[in-house]
Amino acid sequence: MFEPLLADIWASLFKMKPEIRAKDVDSILEVNKSLMVKIMADEYFVNYRRFTRLDDLLSAICTVKFGEKTNQWLADQKEEDEDFKKQMQEINAMHRQLQKQDWQEEAGNDSQVSKEDFTEAMTKFDKKLNQMLQSDSQSFSQALAQAMQETKQVKAGLKSLLGGYGAGSGDAELKKIPLRDQLVLAEKMSTDKTMKEIAEWAGRFKQIARKKQKSIHRDSMERRGVTLGNEIERLLPLEFGLYMHPITKNDFLRRFVEGQTMQYEQKGREVLEKGPIVLCLDQSGSMSHLDTQSKGFILTLMSIARKQRRDFCLILFSTRTQIHKYEKGKIKGSDMVSLARTFLGGGTNFALPLDQAMNVINESQFKQADLVFVTDGEDTLNDSFLLTFNKKKKEKDFNVLSLVLGSSTKIVEQFSDRVIQIYDFDDAGSFTAFEI
């Protein structure tokens, strides 16, 4: 009975004007009808639909959540009421027997269950269920409220994982991703604690990145003369004076509406196409306690790459490397699940990831790549490697920002343009990476 119940729940959440129209339904669906009447009569149901109506993702997530909570409520009632439990067991046994009879096409067997007996049992059970829904309506309503709250949390997590760093960009970014991928991630968000933590860190870091990038954009703008328009933040002080004076206020408002007020003309400095963003991330054993933080950090840099339409390359390293390339910073839901589960462990080798990073940057047609190197370990690099690396860095015009977690910076300084010591990824120093 549960599969058609889920279909009804989905329709009630997704459709524009859902209503229960069937007066008489098959006996096996009487219970579903009682549950749907209760769900749609819930005092907060109309409010829930404000979020789910015509929303493929939210209605699907909420359907599963409502189904889970309804199933759990029935299980709880079964444990508390012996008669309810007995009726459920009898109905399940009768239903299995009816299915068996249909499969085997038996006839004239005295042990057979008649459909009339099953219908009578379902009617009796439906009556019992309605009594319980009436007597314990508060717990059922609370279960629905909890389901809706979990739905919102999952949606917020998905926006943190898949959205950009721009304010209000989460929903727009989600719509670019196939619904199947969204649902795969939604399932993981519901059951996997690690995914939830990664989403929380990604959400926090993207807010910080937004401020960092906004500051960069503001600083890159130059005032070049005066033009006409109606952008408040660019109006000349003279226009504000005219607005404040009672005699000239109406004239100002007219010109403002028509876009004829004087404002500063601003032009951004020329932006050249840049090469990839390459992140070399230490995944030696000592970094395991920062794993969820680091994944949130990765997703934030990836969102910056997506915004800037730059390829993003992630090089995980320990004593081996694992390379993941994301064109224009785009990542599939399945790749994100795989990334969340990945941790290399082992020791630390600097030469491996740096060599791989050089190969990636060599493949790029653009100069001005950005390489972010993150480690909490120490290693040695021979002079010939450093000479080759620094020569290539000059040729390809790329910068290296190194974030060092609580260890010596002596070796890292030999191949980096800037080195910042941090305690963890939530340290203000690590946010420098969001300025690239």
GROMACS .gro file of C-alpha atoms in nm:
model
  436
    1MET     CA    1   0.000   0.000   0.000
    2PHE     CA    2   0.292   0.229   0.058
    3GLU     CA    3   0.402   0.295  -0.300
    4PRO     CA    4   0.064   0.442  -0.405
    5LEU     CA    5   0.060   0.637  -0.077
    6LEU     CA    6   0.390   0.802  -0.173
    7ALA     CA    7   0.244   0.890  -0.513
    8ASP     CA    8  -0.052   1.057  -0.342
    9ILE     CA    9   0.174   1.246  -0.099
   10TRP     CA   10   0.384   1.372  -0.390
   11ALA     CA   11   0.076   1.490  -0.581
   12SER     CA   12  -0.055   1.673  -0.274
   13LEU     CA   13   0.276   1.857  -0.237
   14PHE     CA   14   0.355   1.928  -0.602
   15LYS     CA   15   0.020   1.995  -0.774
   16MET     CA   16  -0.134   2.341  -0.795
   17LYS     CA   17  -0.476   2.256  -0.646
   18PRO     CA   18  -0.474   1.905  -0.501
   19GLU     CA   19  -0.795   1.763  -0.361
   20ILE     CA   20  -0.927   1.421  -0.269
   21ARG     CA   21  -1.211   1.358  -0.513
   22ALA     CA   22  -1.271   0.983  -0.498
   23LYS     CA   23  -1.552   0.894  -0.261
   24ASP     CA   24  -1.519   0.520  -0.300
   25VAL     CA   25  -1.177   0.358  -0.337
   26ASP     CA   26  -1.051   0.002  -0.345
   27SER     CA   27  -1.049  -0.155   0.003
   28ILE     CA   28  -0.670  -0.179   0.006
   29LEU     CA   29  -0.646   0.199  -0.044
   30GLU     CA   30  -0.894   0.300   0.227
   31VAL     CA   31  -0.610   0.337   0.476
   32ASN     CA   32  -0.416   0.554   0.230
   33LYS     CA   33  -0.719   0.776   0.187
   34SER     CA   34  -0.752   0.820   0.564
   35LEU     CA   35  -0.385   0.913   0.590
   36MET     CA   36  -0.410   1.157   0.298
   37VAL     CA   37  -0.718   1.323   0.450
   38LYS     CA   38  -0.524   1.366   0.773
   39ILE     CA   39  -0.212   1.501   0.599
   40MET     CA   40  -0.402   1.752   0.386
   41ALA     CA   41  -0.613   1.863   0.681
   42ASP     CA   42  -0.308   1.940   0.892
   43GLU     CA   43  -0.311   2.304   1.002
   44TYR     CA   44   0.037   2.366   0.859
   45PHE     CA   45  -0.008   2.175   0.531
   46VAL     CA   46  -0.094   2.489   0.330
   47ASN     CA   47   0.223   2.651   0.458
   48TYR     CA   48   0.429   2.344   0.360
   49ARG     CA   49   0.294   2.368   0.007
   50ARG     CA   50   0.429   2.721  -0.031
   51PHE     CA   51   0.773   2.560  -0.047
   52THR     CA   52   0.693   2.244  -0.245
   53ARG     CA   53   0.430   2.349  -0.502
   54LEU     CA   54   0.565   2.298  -0.858
   55ASP     CA   55   0.915   2.241  -0.715
   56ASP     CA   56   1.047   1.908  -0.847
   57LEU     CA   57   1.325   1.874  -0.594
   58LEU     CA   58   1.153   1.990  -0.276
   59SER     CA   59   0.834   1.794  -0.344
   60ALA     CA   60   1.037   1.478  -0.404
   61ILE     CA   61   1.246   1.523  -0.089
   62CYS     CA   62   0.941   1.611   0.119
   63THR     CA   63   0.751   1.309  -0.015
   64VAL     CA   64   1.025   1.078   0.109
   65LYS     CA   65   1.040   1.258   0.444
   66PHE     CA   66   0.662   1.250   0.490
   67GLY     CA   67   0.667   0.882   0.395
   68GLU     CA   68   0.941   0.804   0.646
   69LYS     CA   69   0.765   0.989   0.928
   70THR     CA   70   0.427   0.831   0.846
   71ASN     CA   71   0.586   0.488   0.841
   72GLN     CA   72   0.758   0.556   1.175
   73TRP     CA   73   0.434   0.688   1.327
   74LEU     CA   74   0.253   0.368   1.226
   75ALA     CA   75   0.535   0.159   1.373
   76ASP     CA   76   0.518   0.354   1.701
   77GLN     CA   77   0.141   0.309   1.720
   78LYS     CA   78   0.182  -0.061   1.656
   79GLU     CA   79   0.419  -0.091   1.952
   80GLU     CA   80   0.187   0.100   2.182
   81ASP     CA   81  -0.144  -0.063   2.086
   82GLU     CA   82  -0.162  -0.443   2.085
   83ASP     CA   83  -0.494  -0.457   1.900
   84PHE     CA   84  -0.358  -0.227   1.626
   85LYS     CA   85  -0.049  -0.447   1.597
   86LYS     CA   86  -0.260  -0.764   1.574
   87GLN     CA   87  -0.479  -0.616   1.301
   88MET     CA   88  -0.174  -0.510   1.098
   89GLN     CA   89  -0.026  -0.858   1.122
   90GLU     CA   90  -0.353  -1.022   1.017
   91ILE     CA   91  -0.391  -0.789   0.718
   92ASN     CA   92  -0.034  -0.849   0.605
   93ALA     CA   93  -0.085  -1.225   0.631
   94MET     CA   94  -0.413  -1.208   0.437
   95HIS     CA   95  -0.258  -0.988   0.171
   96ARG     CA   96   0.036  -1.225   0.121
   97GLN     CA   97  -0.207  -1.517   0.093
   98LEU     CA   98  -0.415  -1.333  -0.168
   99GLN     CA   99  -0.103  -1.260  -0.371
  100LYS     CA  100   0.001  -1.623  -0.349
  101GLN     CA  101  -0.340  -1.732  -0.468
  102ASP     CA  102  -0.322  -1.494  -0.764
  103TRP     CA  103   0.020  -1.626  -0.859
  104GLN     CA  104  -0.071  -1.993  -0.829
  105GLU     CA  105  -0.427  -1.947  -0.962
  106GLU     CA  106  -0.554  -2.197  -0.707
  107ALA     CA  107  -0.925  -2.271  -0.677
  108GLY     CA  108  -1.151  -2.459  -0.438
  109ASN     CA  109  -0.899  -2.458  -0.155
  110ASP     CA  110  -1.062  -2.432   0.187
  111SER     CA  111  -0.756  -2.252   0.325
  112GLN     CA  112  -0.796  -1.969   0.078
  113VAL     CA  113  -0.862  -1.613   0.193
  114SER     CA  114  -1.161  -1.454   0.023
  115LYS     CA  115  -1.145  -1.096  -0.102
  116GLU     CA  116  -1.458  -1.026   0.100
  117ASP     CA  117  -1.277  -1.128   0.421
  118PHE     CA  118  -0.984  -0.905   0.327
  119THR     CA  119  -1.214  -0.611   0.251
  120GLU     CA  120  -1.387  -0.655   0.587
  121ALA     CA  121  -1.051  -0.668   0.767
  122MET     CA  122  -0.931  -0.353   0.587
  123THR     CA  123  -1.250  -0.166   0.675
  124LYS     CA  124  -1.208  -0.263   1.039
  125PHE     CA  125  -0.843  -0.160   1.034
  126ASP     CA  126  -0.925   0.173   0.865
  127LYS     CA  127  -1.178   0.246   1.139
  128LYS     CA  128  -0.915   0.170   1.403
  129LEU     CA  129  -0.660   0.393   1.226
  130ASN     CA  130  -0.904   0.685   1.212
  131GLN     CA  131  -0.963   0.653   1.587
  132MET     CA  132  -0.588   0.667   1.649
  133LEU     CA  133  -0.543   0.963   1.417
  134GLN     CA  134  -0.810   1.147   1.611
  135SER     CA  135  -0.683   1.054   1.956
  136ASP     CA  136  -0.314   1.111   1.875
  137SER     CA  137  -0.336   1.381   1.609
  138GLN     CA  138  -0.072   1.597   1.775
  139SER     CA  139   0.206   1.340   1.741
  140PHE     CA  140   0.117   1.285   1.374
  141SER     CA  141   0.118   1.661   1.310
  142GLN     CA  142   0.455   1.690   1.486
  143ALA     CA  143   0.593   1.412   1.266
  144LEU     CA  144   0.489   1.605   0.954
  145ALA     CA  145   0.642   1.925   1.090
  146GLN     CA  146   0.968   1.745   1.156
  147ALA     CA  147   0.963   1.601   0.804
  148MET     CA  148   0.924   1.951   0.659
  149GLN     CA  149   1.206   2.085   0.876
  150GLU     CA  150   1.437   1.806   0.758
  151THR     CA  151   1.335   1.879   0.398
  152LYS     CA  152   1.437   2.242   0.436
  153GLN     CA  153   1.767   2.138   0.593
  154VAL     CA  154   1.842   1.904   0.303
  155LYS     CA  155   1.759   2.179   0.050
  156ALA     CA  156   1.981   2.426   0.237
  157GLY     CA  157   2.262   2.170   0.238
  158LEU     CA  158   2.229   2.113  -0.135
  159LYS     CA  159   2.246   2.487  -0.199
  160SER     CA  160   2.562   2.503   0.012
  161LEU     CA  161   2.718   2.212  -0.175
  162LEU     CA  162   2.617   2.298  -0.530
  163GLY     CA  163   2.546   2.671  -0.522
  164GLY     CA  164   2.784   2.950  -0.604
  165TYR     CA  165   2.921   3.201  -0.356
  166GLY     CA  166   2.702   3.485  -0.484
  167ALA     CA  167   2.407   3.594  -0.270
  168GLY     CA  168   2.089   3.422  -0.387
  169SER     CA  169   2.273   3.208  -0.642
  170GLY     CA  170   2.193   2.876  -0.476
  171ASP     CA  171   1.855   2.810  -0.640
  172ALA     CA  172   1.979   2.924  -0.982
  173GLU     CA  173   2.283   2.695  -0.962
  174LEU     CA  174   2.071   2.400  -0.849
  175LYS     CA  175   1.847   2.433  -1.156
  176LYS     CA  176   2.149   2.382  -1.381
  177ILE     CA  177   2.210   2.038  -1.230
  178PRO     CA  178   2.008   1.733  -1.345
  179LEU     CA  179   1.732   1.642  -1.100
  180ARG     CA  180   1.868   1.287  -1.072
  181ASP     CA  181   2.201   1.421  -0.943
  182GLN     CA  182   2.019   1.648  -0.699
  183LEU     CA  183   1.818   1.356  -0.562
  184VAL     CA  184   2.130   1.139  -0.523
  185LEU     CA  185   2.288   1.414  -0.315
  186ALA     CA  186   1.965   1.474  -0.124
  187GLU     CA  187   1.962   1.109  -0.018
  188LYS     CA  188   2.322   1.133   0.100
  189MET     CA  189   2.248   1.458   0.283
  190SER     CA  190   1.967   1.283   0.470
  191THR     CA  191   2.170   0.986   0.586
  192ASP     CA  192   2.539   1.081   0.580
  193LYS     CA  193   2.668   1.293   0.867
  194THR     CA  194   2.988   1.370   0.675
  195MET     CA  195   2.794   1.522   0.385
  196LYS     CA  196   2.600   1.741   0.627
  197GLU     CA  197   2.920   1.870   0.786
  198ILE     CA  198   3.079   1.937   0.447
  199ALA     CA  199   2.768   2.132   0.344
  200GLU     CA  200   2.783   2.341   0.663
  201TRP     CA  201   3.148   2.429   0.606
  202ALA     CA  202   3.089   2.502   0.236
  203GLY     CA  203   2.802   2.736   0.326
  204ARG     CA  204   3.015   2.923   0.579
  205PHE     CA  205   3.318   2.951   0.351
  206LYS     CA  206   3.112   3.067   0.052
  207GLN     CA  207   2.967   3.353   0.257
  208ILE     CA  208   3.322   3.463   0.338
  209ALA     CA  209   3.428   3.421  -0.025
  210ARG     CA  210   3.139   3.642  -0.135
  211LYS     CA  211   3.266   3.923   0.086
  212LYS     CA  212   3.623   3.875  -0.034
  213GLN     CA  213   3.529   3.875  -0.401
  214LYS     CA  214   3.291   4.170  -0.356
  215SER     CA  215   3.571   4.371  -0.199
  216ILE     CA  216   3.801   4.287  -0.490
  217HIS     CA  217   3.534   4.391  -0.741
  218ARG     CA  218   3.474   4.719  -0.557
  219ASP     CA  219   3.845   4.798  -0.546
  220SER     CA  220   3.881   4.721  -0.917
  221MET     CA  221   3.625   4.982  -1.018
  222GLU     CA  222   3.745   5.325  -1.122
  223ARG     CA  223   3.546   5.647  -1.149
  224ARG     CA  224   3.580   5.794  -1.493
  225GLY     CA  225   3.373   6.110  -1.528
  226VAL     CA  226   2.999   6.167  -1.494
  227THR     CA  227   2.707   6.004  -1.672
  228LEU     CA  228   2.328   5.985  -1.635
  229GLY     CA  229   2.141   5.703  -1.462
  230ASN     CA  230   1.956   5.604  -1.145
  231GLU     CA  231   2.197   5.383  -0.946
  232ILE     CA  232   2.174   5.522  -0.594
  233GLU     CA  233   2.522   5.412  -0.483
  234ARG     CA  234   2.681   5.609  -0.770
  235LEU     CA  235   2.481   5.937  -0.747
  236LEU     CA  236   2.675   6.261  -0.714
  237PRO     CA  237   2.657   6.438  -0.374
  238LEU     CA  238   2.489   6.726  -0.558
  239GLU     CA  239   2.190   6.505  -0.642
  240PHE     CA  240   2.147   6.401  -0.277
  241GLY     CA  241   2.141   6.771  -0.189
  242LEU     CA  242   1.865   6.832  -0.444
  243TYR     CA  243   1.667   6.539  -0.301
  244MET     CA  244   1.688   6.682   0.053
  245HIS     CA  245   1.564   7.030  -0.047
  246PRO     CA  246   1.181   7.055  -0.051
  247ILE     CA  247   1.178   7.282  -0.360
  248THR     CA  248   1.394   7.052  -0.580
  249LYS     CA  249   1.287   6.715  -0.438
  250ASN     CA  250   1.008   6.650  -0.690
  251ASP     CA  251   1.232   6.743  -0.983
  252PHE     CA  252   1.496   6.504  -0.851
  253LEU     CA  253   1.243   6.220  -0.819
  254ARG     CA  254   1.120   6.276  -1.174
  255ARG     CA  255   1.472   6.271  -1.317
  256PHE     CA  256   1.562   5.967  -1.102
  257VAL     CA  257   1.264   5.766  -1.232
  258GLU     CA  258   1.357   5.862  -1.588
  259GLY     CA  259   1.722   5.767  -1.531
  260GLN     CA  260   1.835   6.126  -1.584
  261THR     CA  261   2.012   6.193  -1.253
  262MET     CA  262   2.386   6.256  -1.255
  263GLN     CA  263   2.607   5.974  -1.134
  264TYR     CA  264   2.972   5.871  -1.146
  265GLU     CA  265   3.068   5.666  -1.450
  266GLN     CA  266   3.252   5.355  -1.341
  267LYS     CA  267   3.442   5.110  -1.552
  268GLY     CA  268   3.609   4.794  -1.434
  269ARG     CA  269   3.971   4.737  -1.516
  270GLU     CA  270   4.024   4.508  -1.808
  271VAL     CA  271   3.992   4.144  -1.701
  272LEU     CA  272   4.219   3.905  -1.890
  273GLU     CA  273   4.130   3.538  -1.930
  274LYS     CA  274   4.308   3.340  -1.663
  275GLY     CA  275   4.438   2.988  -1.640
  276PRO     CA  276   4.313   2.715  -1.409
  277ILE     CA  277   4.284   2.722  -1.034
  278VAL     CA  278   4.490   2.433  -0.900
  279LEU     CA  279   4.452   2.318  -0.540
  280CYS     CA  280   4.713   2.083  -0.398
  281LEU     CA  281   4.562   1.948  -0.077
  282ASP     CA  282   4.755   1.741   0.175
  283GLN     CA  283   4.563   1.426   0.271
  284SER     CA  284   4.826   1.262   0.486
  285GLY     CA  285   4.704   1.085   0.801
  286SER     CA  286   4.751   1.391   1.021
  287MET     CA  287   4.496   1.587   0.813
  288SER     CA  288   4.208   1.346   0.880
  289HIS     CA  289   4.057   1.559   1.161
  290LEU     CA  290   4.019   1.848   0.915
  291ASP     CA  291   3.865   1.640   0.636
  292THR     CA  292   3.515   1.793   0.633
  293GLN     CA  293   3.657   2.145   0.667
  294SER     CA  294   3.890   2.082   0.373
  295LYS     CA  295   3.605   1.953   0.154
  296GLY     CA  296   3.405   2.270   0.225
  297PHE     CA  297   3.717   2.469   0.135
  298ILE     CA  298   3.749   2.275  -0.194
  299LEU     CA  299   3.388   2.343  -0.291
  300THR     CA  300   3.428   2.714  -0.222
  301LEU     CA  301   3.733   2.745  -0.449
  302MET     CA  302   3.543   2.542  -0.707
  303SER     CA  303   3.251   2.787  -0.695
  304ILE     CA  304   3.494   3.075  -0.752
  305ALA     CA  305   3.635   2.890  -1.054
  306ARG     CA  306   3.281   2.835  -1.184
  307LYS     CA  307   3.201   3.204  -1.144
  308GLN     CA  308   3.522   3.306  -1.321
  309ARG     CA  309   3.477   3.033  -1.585
  310ARG     CA  310   3.814   2.883  -1.503
  311ASP     CA  311   3.903   2.517  -1.501
  312PHE     CA  312   3.956   2.375  -1.155
  313CYS     CA  313   4.202   2.099  -1.074
  314LEU     CA  314   4.217   1.926  -0.738
  315ILE     CA  315   4.534   1.734  -0.657
  316LEU     CA  316   4.503   1.529  -0.339
  317PHE     CA  317   4.839   1.411  -0.213
  318SER     CA  318   5.017   1.213   0.055
  319THR     CA  319   5.285   0.970  -0.065
  320ARG     CA  320   5.069   0.930  -0.374
  321THR     CA  321   4.840   1.162  -0.567
  322GLN     CA  322   4.484   1.161  -0.694
  323ILE     CA  323   4.386   1.416  -0.958
  324HIS     CA  324   4.035   1.545  -1.026
  325LYS     CA  325   3.968   1.794  -1.305
  326TYR     CA  326   3.647   1.997  -1.324
  327GLU     CA  327   3.589   2.198  -1.641
  328LYS     CA  328   3.484   2.554  -1.553
  329GLY     CA  329   3.453   2.445  -1.190
  330LYS     CA  330   3.148   2.224  -1.256
  331ILE     CA  331   3.103   1.907  -1.053
  332LYS     CA  332   2.846   1.628  -1.087
  333GLY     CA  333   2.648   1.502  -0.789
  334SER     CA  334   2.804   1.155  -0.816
  335ASP     CA  335   3.154   1.309  -0.824
  336MET     CA  336   3.071   1.508  -0.511
  337VAL     CA  337   2.962   1.193  -0.326
  338SER     CA  338   3.285   1.023  -0.436
  339LEU     CA  339   3.492   1.323  -0.324
  340ALA     CA  340   3.326   1.324   0.019
  341ARG     CA  341   3.433   0.962   0.069
  342THR     CA  342   3.790   1.009  -0.048
  343PHE     CA  343   4.079   1.035   0.196
  344LEU     CA  344   4.425   0.908   0.103
  345GLY     CA  345   4.608   0.881   0.437
  346GLY     CA  346   4.979   0.800   0.460
  347GLY     CA  347   5.283   1.027   0.466
  348THR     CA  348   5.378   1.350   0.286
  349ASN     CA  349   5.554   1.411  -0.047
  350PHE     CA  350   5.568   1.766  -0.187
  351ALA     CA  351   5.733   1.688  -0.523
  352LEU     CA  352   5.452   1.466  -0.651
  353PRO     CA  353   5.168   1.724  -0.635
  354LEU     CA  354   5.387   2.013  -0.750
  355ASP     CA  355   5.502   1.813  -1.053
  356GLN     CA  356   5.139   1.728  -1.136
  357ALA     CA  357   5.039   2.094  -1.091
  358MET     CA  358   5.306   2.201  -1.343
  359ASN     CA  359   5.168   1.952  -1.595
  360VAL     CA  360   4.815   2.087  -1.553
  361ILE     CA  361   4.926   2.448  -1.593
  362ASN     CA  362   5.138   2.355  -1.898
  363GLU     CA  363   4.826   2.211  -2.062
  364SER     CA  364   4.638   2.538  -2.014
  365GLN     CA  365   4.626   2.785  -2.301
  366PHE     CA  366   4.608   3.077  -2.060
  367LYS     CA  367   4.863   3.235  -1.832
  368GLN     CA  368   4.798   3.372  -1.483
  369ALA     CA  369   4.699   3.045  -1.319
  370ASP     CA  370   4.661   3.028  -0.941
  371LEU     CA  371   4.809   2.743  -0.740
  372VAL     CA  372   4.700   2.696  -0.379
  373PHE     CA  373   4.916   2.454  -0.181
  374VAL     CA  374   4.786   2.332   0.156
  375THR     CA  375   4.984   2.114   0.395
  376ASP     CA  376   5.041   2.041   0.762
  377GLY     CA  377   5.358   1.842   0.698
  378GLU     CA  378   5.722   1.886   0.607
  379ASP     CA  379   5.930   1.741   0.327
  380THR     CA  380   6.254   1.802   0.142
  381LEU     CA  381   6.291   1.913  -0.219
  382ASN     CA  382   6.620   1.891  -0.411
  383ASP     CA  383   6.772   2.197  -0.571
  384SER     CA  384   6.722   2.080  -0.930
  385PHE     CA  385   6.346   2.033  -0.875
  386LEU     CA  386   6.312   2.378  -0.717
  387LEU     CA  387   6.509   2.537  -1.000
  388THR     CA  388   6.289   2.375  -1.265
  389PHE     CA  389   5.966   2.456  -1.082
  390ASN     CA  390   6.048   2.822  -1.021
  391LYS     CA  391   6.166   2.863  -1.382
  392LYS     CA  392   5.838   2.720  -1.508
  393LYS     CA  393   5.645   2.942  -1.269
  394LYS     CA  394   5.809   3.249  -1.422
  395GLU     CA  395   5.747   3.128  -1.778
  396LYS     CA  396   5.377   3.052  -1.726
  397ASP     CA  397   5.323   3.354  -1.500
  398PHE     CA  398   5.140   3.166  -1.224
  399ASN     CA  399   5.134   3.238  -0.852
  400VAL     CA  400   5.165   2.999  -0.560
  401LEU     CA  401   4.983   3.067  -0.235
  402SER     CA  402   5.074   2.820   0.039
  403LEU     CA  403   4.871   2.762   0.354
  404VAL     CA  404   5.071   2.582   0.621
  405LEU     CA  405   4.893   2.433   0.919
  406GLY     CA  406   5.109   2.449   1.228
  407SER     CA  407   5.445   2.338   1.089
  408SER     CA  408   5.765   2.492   0.956
  409THR     CA  409   5.737   2.707   0.644
  410LYS     CA  410   6.103   2.686   0.547
  411ILE     CA  411   6.066   2.440   0.257
  412VAL     CA  412   5.735   2.580   0.133
  413GLU     CA  413   5.881   2.930   0.110
  414GLN     CA  414   6.125   2.806  -0.157
  415PHE     CA  415   5.852   2.758  -0.418
  416SER     CA  416   5.577   2.996  -0.297
  417ASP     CA  417   5.500   3.361  -0.370
  418ARG     CA  418   5.318   3.391  -0.040
  419VAL     CA  419   5.304   3.169   0.268
  420ILE     CA  420   5.045   3.196   0.545
  421GLN     CA  421   5.047   2.992   0.863
  422ILE     CA  422   4.701   2.886   0.985
  423TYR     CA  423   4.552   2.670   1.260
  424ASP     CA  424   4.273   2.522   1.046
  425PHE     CA  425   4.061   2.613   0.743
  426ASP     CA  426   3.840   2.836   0.957
  427ASP     CA  427   4.142   3.056   1.034
  428ALA     CA  428   4.116   3.402   0.876
  429GLY     CA  429   4.450   3.343   0.702
  430SER     CA  430   4.305   3.063   0.490
  431PHE     CA  431   4.043   3.301   0.352
  432THR     CA  432   4.320   3.471   0.154
  433ALA     CA  433   4.272   3.191  -0.098
  434PHE     CA  434   3.922   3.324  -0.173
  435GLU     CA  435   4.074   3.643  -0.318
  436ILE     CA  436   4.216   3.469  -0.627
   0.00000   0.00000   0.00000
